[in-house]
CSV table of C-alpha atoms in Angstrom, one decimal:
chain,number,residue,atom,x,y,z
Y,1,UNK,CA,41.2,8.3,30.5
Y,2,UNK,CA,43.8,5.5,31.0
Y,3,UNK,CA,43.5,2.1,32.7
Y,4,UNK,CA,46.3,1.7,34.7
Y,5,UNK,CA,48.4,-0.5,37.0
Y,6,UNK,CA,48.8,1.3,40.0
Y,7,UNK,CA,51.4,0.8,43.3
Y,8,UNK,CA,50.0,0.6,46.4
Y,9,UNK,CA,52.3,2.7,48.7
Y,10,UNK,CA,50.0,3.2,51.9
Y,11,UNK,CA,46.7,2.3,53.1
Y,12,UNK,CA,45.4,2.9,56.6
Y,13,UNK,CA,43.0,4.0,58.8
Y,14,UNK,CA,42.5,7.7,59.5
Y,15,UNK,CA,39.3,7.7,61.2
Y,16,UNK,CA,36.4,5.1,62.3
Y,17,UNK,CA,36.1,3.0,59.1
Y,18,UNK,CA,37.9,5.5,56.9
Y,19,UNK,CA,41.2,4.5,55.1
Y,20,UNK,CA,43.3,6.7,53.2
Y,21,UNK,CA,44.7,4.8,50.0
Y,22,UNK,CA,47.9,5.9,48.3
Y,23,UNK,CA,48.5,4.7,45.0
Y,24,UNK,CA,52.2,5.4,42.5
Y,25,UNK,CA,51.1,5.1,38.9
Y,26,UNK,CA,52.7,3.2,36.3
Y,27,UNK,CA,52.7,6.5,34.0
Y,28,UNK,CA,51.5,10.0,33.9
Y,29,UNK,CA,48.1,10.4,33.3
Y,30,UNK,CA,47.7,14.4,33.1
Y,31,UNK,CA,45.6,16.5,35.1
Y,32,UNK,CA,43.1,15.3,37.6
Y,33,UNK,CA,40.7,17.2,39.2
Y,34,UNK,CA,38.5,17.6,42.6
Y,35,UNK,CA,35.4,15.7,41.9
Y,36,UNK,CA,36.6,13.6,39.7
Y,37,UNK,CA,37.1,9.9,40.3
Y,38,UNK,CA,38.6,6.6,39.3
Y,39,UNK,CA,37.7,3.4,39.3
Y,40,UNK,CA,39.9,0.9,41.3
Y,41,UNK,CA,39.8,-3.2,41.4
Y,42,UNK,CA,39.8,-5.1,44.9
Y,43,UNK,CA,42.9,-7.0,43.8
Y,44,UNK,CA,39.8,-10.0,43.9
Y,45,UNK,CA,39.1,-11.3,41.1
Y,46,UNK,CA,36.2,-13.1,42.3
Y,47,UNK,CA,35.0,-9.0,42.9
Y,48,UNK,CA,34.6,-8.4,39.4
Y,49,UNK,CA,33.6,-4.7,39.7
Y,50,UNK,CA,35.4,-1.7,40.6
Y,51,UNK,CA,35.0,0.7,43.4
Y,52,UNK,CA,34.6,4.6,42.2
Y,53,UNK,CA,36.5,6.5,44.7
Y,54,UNK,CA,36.7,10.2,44.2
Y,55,UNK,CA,40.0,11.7,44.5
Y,56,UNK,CA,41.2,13.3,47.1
Y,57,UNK,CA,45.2,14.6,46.3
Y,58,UNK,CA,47.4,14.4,44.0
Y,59,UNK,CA,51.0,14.6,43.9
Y,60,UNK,CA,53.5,14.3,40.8
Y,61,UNK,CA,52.5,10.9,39.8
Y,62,UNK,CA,51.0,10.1,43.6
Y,63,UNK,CA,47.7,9.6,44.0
Y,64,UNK,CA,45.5,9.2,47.2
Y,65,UNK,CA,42.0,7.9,47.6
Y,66,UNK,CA,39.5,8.1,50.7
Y,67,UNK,CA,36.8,5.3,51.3
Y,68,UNK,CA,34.7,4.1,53.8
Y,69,UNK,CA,34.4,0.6,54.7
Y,70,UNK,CA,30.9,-0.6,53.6
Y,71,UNK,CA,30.7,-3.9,51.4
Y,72,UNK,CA,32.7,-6.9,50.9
Y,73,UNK,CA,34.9,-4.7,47.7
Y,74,UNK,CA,35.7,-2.0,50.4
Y,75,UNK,CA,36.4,-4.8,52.9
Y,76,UNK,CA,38.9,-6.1,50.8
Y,77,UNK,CA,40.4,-3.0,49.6
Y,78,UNK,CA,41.7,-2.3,53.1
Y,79,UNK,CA,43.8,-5.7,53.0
Y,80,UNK,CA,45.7,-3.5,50.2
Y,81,UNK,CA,49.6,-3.9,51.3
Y,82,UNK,CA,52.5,-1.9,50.1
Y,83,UNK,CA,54.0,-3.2,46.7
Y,84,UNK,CA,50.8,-4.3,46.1
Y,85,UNK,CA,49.5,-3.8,42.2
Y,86,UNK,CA,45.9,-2.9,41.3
Y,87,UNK,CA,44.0,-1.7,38.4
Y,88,UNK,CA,42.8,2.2,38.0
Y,89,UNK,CA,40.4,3.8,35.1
Y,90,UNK,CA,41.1,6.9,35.4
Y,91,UNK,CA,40.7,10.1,35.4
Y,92,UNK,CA,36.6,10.0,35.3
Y,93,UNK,CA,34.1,12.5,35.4
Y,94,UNK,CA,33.7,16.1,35.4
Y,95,UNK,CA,35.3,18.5,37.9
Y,96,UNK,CA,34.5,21.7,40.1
Y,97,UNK,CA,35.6,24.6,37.7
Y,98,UNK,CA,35.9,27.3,39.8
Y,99,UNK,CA,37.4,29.7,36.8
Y,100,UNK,CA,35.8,32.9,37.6
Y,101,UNK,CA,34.9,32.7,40.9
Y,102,UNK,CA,37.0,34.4,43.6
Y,103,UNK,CA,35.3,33.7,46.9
Y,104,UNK,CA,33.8,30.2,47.7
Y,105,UNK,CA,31.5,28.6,49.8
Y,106,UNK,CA,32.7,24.8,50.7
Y,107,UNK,CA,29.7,22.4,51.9
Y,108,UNK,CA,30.6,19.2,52.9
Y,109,UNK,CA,29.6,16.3,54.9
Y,110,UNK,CA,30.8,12.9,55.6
Y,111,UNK,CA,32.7,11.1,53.1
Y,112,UNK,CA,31.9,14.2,50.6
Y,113,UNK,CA,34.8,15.9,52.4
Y,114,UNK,CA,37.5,14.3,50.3
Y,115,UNK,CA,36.6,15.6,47.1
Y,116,UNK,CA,36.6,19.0,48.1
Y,117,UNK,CA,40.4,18.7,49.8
Y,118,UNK,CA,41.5,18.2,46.2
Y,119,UNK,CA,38.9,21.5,44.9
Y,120,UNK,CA,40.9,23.5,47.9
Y,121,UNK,CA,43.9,22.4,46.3
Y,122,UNK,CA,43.5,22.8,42.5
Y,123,UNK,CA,42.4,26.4,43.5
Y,124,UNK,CA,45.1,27.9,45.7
Y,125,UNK,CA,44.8,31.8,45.5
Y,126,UNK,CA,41.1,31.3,45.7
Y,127,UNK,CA,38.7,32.6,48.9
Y,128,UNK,CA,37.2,29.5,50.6
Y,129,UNK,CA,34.7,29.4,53.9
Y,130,UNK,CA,34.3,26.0,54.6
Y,131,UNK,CA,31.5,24.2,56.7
Y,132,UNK,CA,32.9,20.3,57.0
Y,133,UNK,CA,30.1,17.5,59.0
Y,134,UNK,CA,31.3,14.6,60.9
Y,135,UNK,CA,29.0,11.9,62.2
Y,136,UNK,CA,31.0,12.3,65.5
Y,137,UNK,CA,34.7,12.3,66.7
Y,138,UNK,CA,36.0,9.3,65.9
Y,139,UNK,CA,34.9,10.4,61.7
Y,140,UNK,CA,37.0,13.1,61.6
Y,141,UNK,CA,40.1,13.4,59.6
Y,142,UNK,CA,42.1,15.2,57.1
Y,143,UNK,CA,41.1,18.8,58.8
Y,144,UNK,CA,44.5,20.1,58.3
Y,145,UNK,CA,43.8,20.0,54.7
Y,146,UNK,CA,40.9,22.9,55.2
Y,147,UNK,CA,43.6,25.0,56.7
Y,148,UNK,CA,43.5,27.3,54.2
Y,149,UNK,CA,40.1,28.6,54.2
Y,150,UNK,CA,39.7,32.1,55.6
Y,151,UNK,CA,37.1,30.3,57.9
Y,152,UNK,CA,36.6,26.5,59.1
Y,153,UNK,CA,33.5,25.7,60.4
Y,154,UNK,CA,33.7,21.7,61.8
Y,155,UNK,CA,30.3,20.1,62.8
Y,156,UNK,CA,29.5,16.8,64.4
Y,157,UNK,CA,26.4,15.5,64.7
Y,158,UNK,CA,26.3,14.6,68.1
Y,159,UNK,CA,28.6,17.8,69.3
Y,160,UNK,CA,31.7,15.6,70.6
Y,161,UNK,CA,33.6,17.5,68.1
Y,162,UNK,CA,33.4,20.9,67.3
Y,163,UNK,CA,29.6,22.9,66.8
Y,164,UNK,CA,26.7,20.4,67.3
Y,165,UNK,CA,24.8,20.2,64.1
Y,166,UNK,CA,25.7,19.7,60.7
Y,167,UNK,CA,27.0,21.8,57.6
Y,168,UNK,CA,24.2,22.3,55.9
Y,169,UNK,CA,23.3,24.3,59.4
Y,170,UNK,CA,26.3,26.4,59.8
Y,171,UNK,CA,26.7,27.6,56.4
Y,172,UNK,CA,23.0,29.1,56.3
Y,173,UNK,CA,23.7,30.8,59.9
Y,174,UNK,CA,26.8,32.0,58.4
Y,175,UNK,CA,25.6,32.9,55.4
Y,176,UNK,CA,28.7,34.4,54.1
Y,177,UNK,CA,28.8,36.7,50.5
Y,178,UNK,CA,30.6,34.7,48.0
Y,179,UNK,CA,30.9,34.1,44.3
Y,180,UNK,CA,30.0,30.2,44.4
Y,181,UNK,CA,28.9,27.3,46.8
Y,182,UNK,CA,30.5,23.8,46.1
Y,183,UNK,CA,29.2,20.5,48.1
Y,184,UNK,CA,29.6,17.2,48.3
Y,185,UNK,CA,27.8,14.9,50.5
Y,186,UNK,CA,25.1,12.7,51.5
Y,187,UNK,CA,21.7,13.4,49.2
Y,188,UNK,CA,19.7,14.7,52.6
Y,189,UNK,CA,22.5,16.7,53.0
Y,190,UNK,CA,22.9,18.2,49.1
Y,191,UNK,CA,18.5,18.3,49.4
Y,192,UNK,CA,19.1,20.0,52.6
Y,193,UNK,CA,21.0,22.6,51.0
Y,194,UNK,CA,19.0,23.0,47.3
Y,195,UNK,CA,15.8,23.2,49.8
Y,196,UNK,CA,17.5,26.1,51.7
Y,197,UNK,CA,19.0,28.2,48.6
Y,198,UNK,CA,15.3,28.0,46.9
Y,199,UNK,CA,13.1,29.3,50.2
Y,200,UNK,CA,15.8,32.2,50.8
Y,201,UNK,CA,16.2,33.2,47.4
Y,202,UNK,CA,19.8,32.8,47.1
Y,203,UNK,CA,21.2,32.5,43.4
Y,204,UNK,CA,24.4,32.0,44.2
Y,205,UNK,CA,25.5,29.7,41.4
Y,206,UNK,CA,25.9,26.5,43.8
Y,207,UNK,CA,27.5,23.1,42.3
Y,208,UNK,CA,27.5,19.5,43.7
Y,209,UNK,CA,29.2,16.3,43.4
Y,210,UNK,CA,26.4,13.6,43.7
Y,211,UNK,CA,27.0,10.1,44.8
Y,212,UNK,CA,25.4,6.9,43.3
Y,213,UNK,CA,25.8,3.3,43.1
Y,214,UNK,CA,28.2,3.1,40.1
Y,215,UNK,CA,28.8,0.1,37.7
Y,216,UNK,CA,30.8,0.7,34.7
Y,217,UNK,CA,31.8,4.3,35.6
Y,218,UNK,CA,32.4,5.4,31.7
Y,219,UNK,CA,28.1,6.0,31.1
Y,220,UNK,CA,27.6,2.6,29.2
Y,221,UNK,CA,26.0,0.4,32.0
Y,222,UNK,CA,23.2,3.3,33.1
Y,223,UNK,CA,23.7,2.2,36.7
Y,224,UNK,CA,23.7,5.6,38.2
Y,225,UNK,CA,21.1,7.7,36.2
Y,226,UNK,CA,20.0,10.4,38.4
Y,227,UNK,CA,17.1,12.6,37.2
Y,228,UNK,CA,17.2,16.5,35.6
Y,229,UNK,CA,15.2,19.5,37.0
Y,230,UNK,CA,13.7,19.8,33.1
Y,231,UNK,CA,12.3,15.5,33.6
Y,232,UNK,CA,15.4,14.0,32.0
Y,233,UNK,CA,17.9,11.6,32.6
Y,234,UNK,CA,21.7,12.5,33.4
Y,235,UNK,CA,24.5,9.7,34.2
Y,236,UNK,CA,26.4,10.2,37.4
Y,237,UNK,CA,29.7,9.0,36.1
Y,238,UNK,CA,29.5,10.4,32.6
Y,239,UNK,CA,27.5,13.7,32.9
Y,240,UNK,CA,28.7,14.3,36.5
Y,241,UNK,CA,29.1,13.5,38.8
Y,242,UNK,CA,29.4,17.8,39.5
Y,243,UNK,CA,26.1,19.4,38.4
Y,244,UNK,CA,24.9,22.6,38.9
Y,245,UNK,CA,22.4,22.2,42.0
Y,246,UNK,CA,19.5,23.5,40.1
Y,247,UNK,CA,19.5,21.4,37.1
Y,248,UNK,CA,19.4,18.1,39.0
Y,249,UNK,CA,15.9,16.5,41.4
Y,250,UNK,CA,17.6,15.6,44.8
């Protein structure tokens, strides 16, 4: 974990309120994985906390972020320019380890997409059937990405794009025989799919990347404690934020 002064190359739009952010980091900061994140400053001061963004590619020492516009810190992220310099923690967080697993399952909805792209490619070689949710249209982006799955599934809630519904949906009526699920996504959307795998029996080992308010992003402020199936406590940033599906309440 390094904290960073990173370049802003490019930051735009790709889809209604979605901007792509690609950063050039001052040094190399070794591996970083799909469904971990980083923690990235406004470039306001008066916006004393960072925004965890999860990370959705990586190249050499290029790195680019997805977010969705929902606060004043998002806000002012988009008024990011190129040349621009701002502050990264990184790498944070656990990862999909897919190690073992030669067929794969890919749930995702929303802005959970975008950790997954970089799972997809971290694990080139590997089988992937992936079910990707859109609010509508205008939210989708980044498809391309999913191009190498041996089967793309694209829902939209409203059915202006692609099969009406959402992920969750399709991958049950697909149901498709693989080694492990991976999600990412809104909580309905991850209770959606724990309450789905428990009434058909399924034991597919199924792992998720949960998402919670985040303040310090290295465990020490407790701001995004989630609770464990056993009546625990875990910490999103630290012990996460990928748990196995049944060892977390959703």
């Amino acid at each position: 974990m390094k904290d960073v002064l990173a370049t802003v190359k490019d930051n735009r739009g790709i889809a209604e309120n979605i901007f792509m952010i690609t950063l050039n980091l001052s040094e190399s900061i070794g591996e970083i994985h799909g469904g971990q994140f980083v923690n990235i400053s406004t470039g306001d001061n008066a916006l004393l906390l960072r925004r965890p963004l999860g990370v959705c590619k990586t190249e050499g020492n290029d790195l680019s972020l997805c977010y969705q516009v929902k606060g004043k810190g998002t806000k002012k992220l988009t008024e990011a320019k190129s040349g621009d310099k701002l502050k990264v923690l990184l790498p944070l967080g656990n990862y999909f380890d897919l190690s073992g697993y030669r067929s794969v399952a890919v749930v995702g909805g929303g802005v959970g997409v975008f950790p997954l792209i970089a799972t997809l490619r971290d694990n080139a070689g590997e089988d992937f059937y992936s079910y990707i949710g859109f609010r509508n249209k205008g939210a989708v982006c980044l498809l391309e990405e999913f191009g190498v799955s041996k089967k793309l599934v694209v829902t939209t809630d409203d059915g202006s794009y692609g099969k009406k519904g959402n992920a969750v949906q399709a991958f049950f009526e697909d149901m498709p025989e693989v080694d492990a699920i991976i999600s990412c996504g809104p909580p309905v959307m991850l209770k959606a799919l724990k309450s789905g795998l428990e009434e058909r029996g399924i034991k597919t080992p199924c792992f998720v990347s949960l998402e919670e308010r985040m303040g310090c992003g290295i465990g020490a402020c407790l701001v995004c404690v989630c609770k464990t199936s056993g009546g625990g406590n875990a910490r999103v940033c630290k012990d996460g934020p990928v748990f196995d599906i049944t060892k977390v309440e959703l």
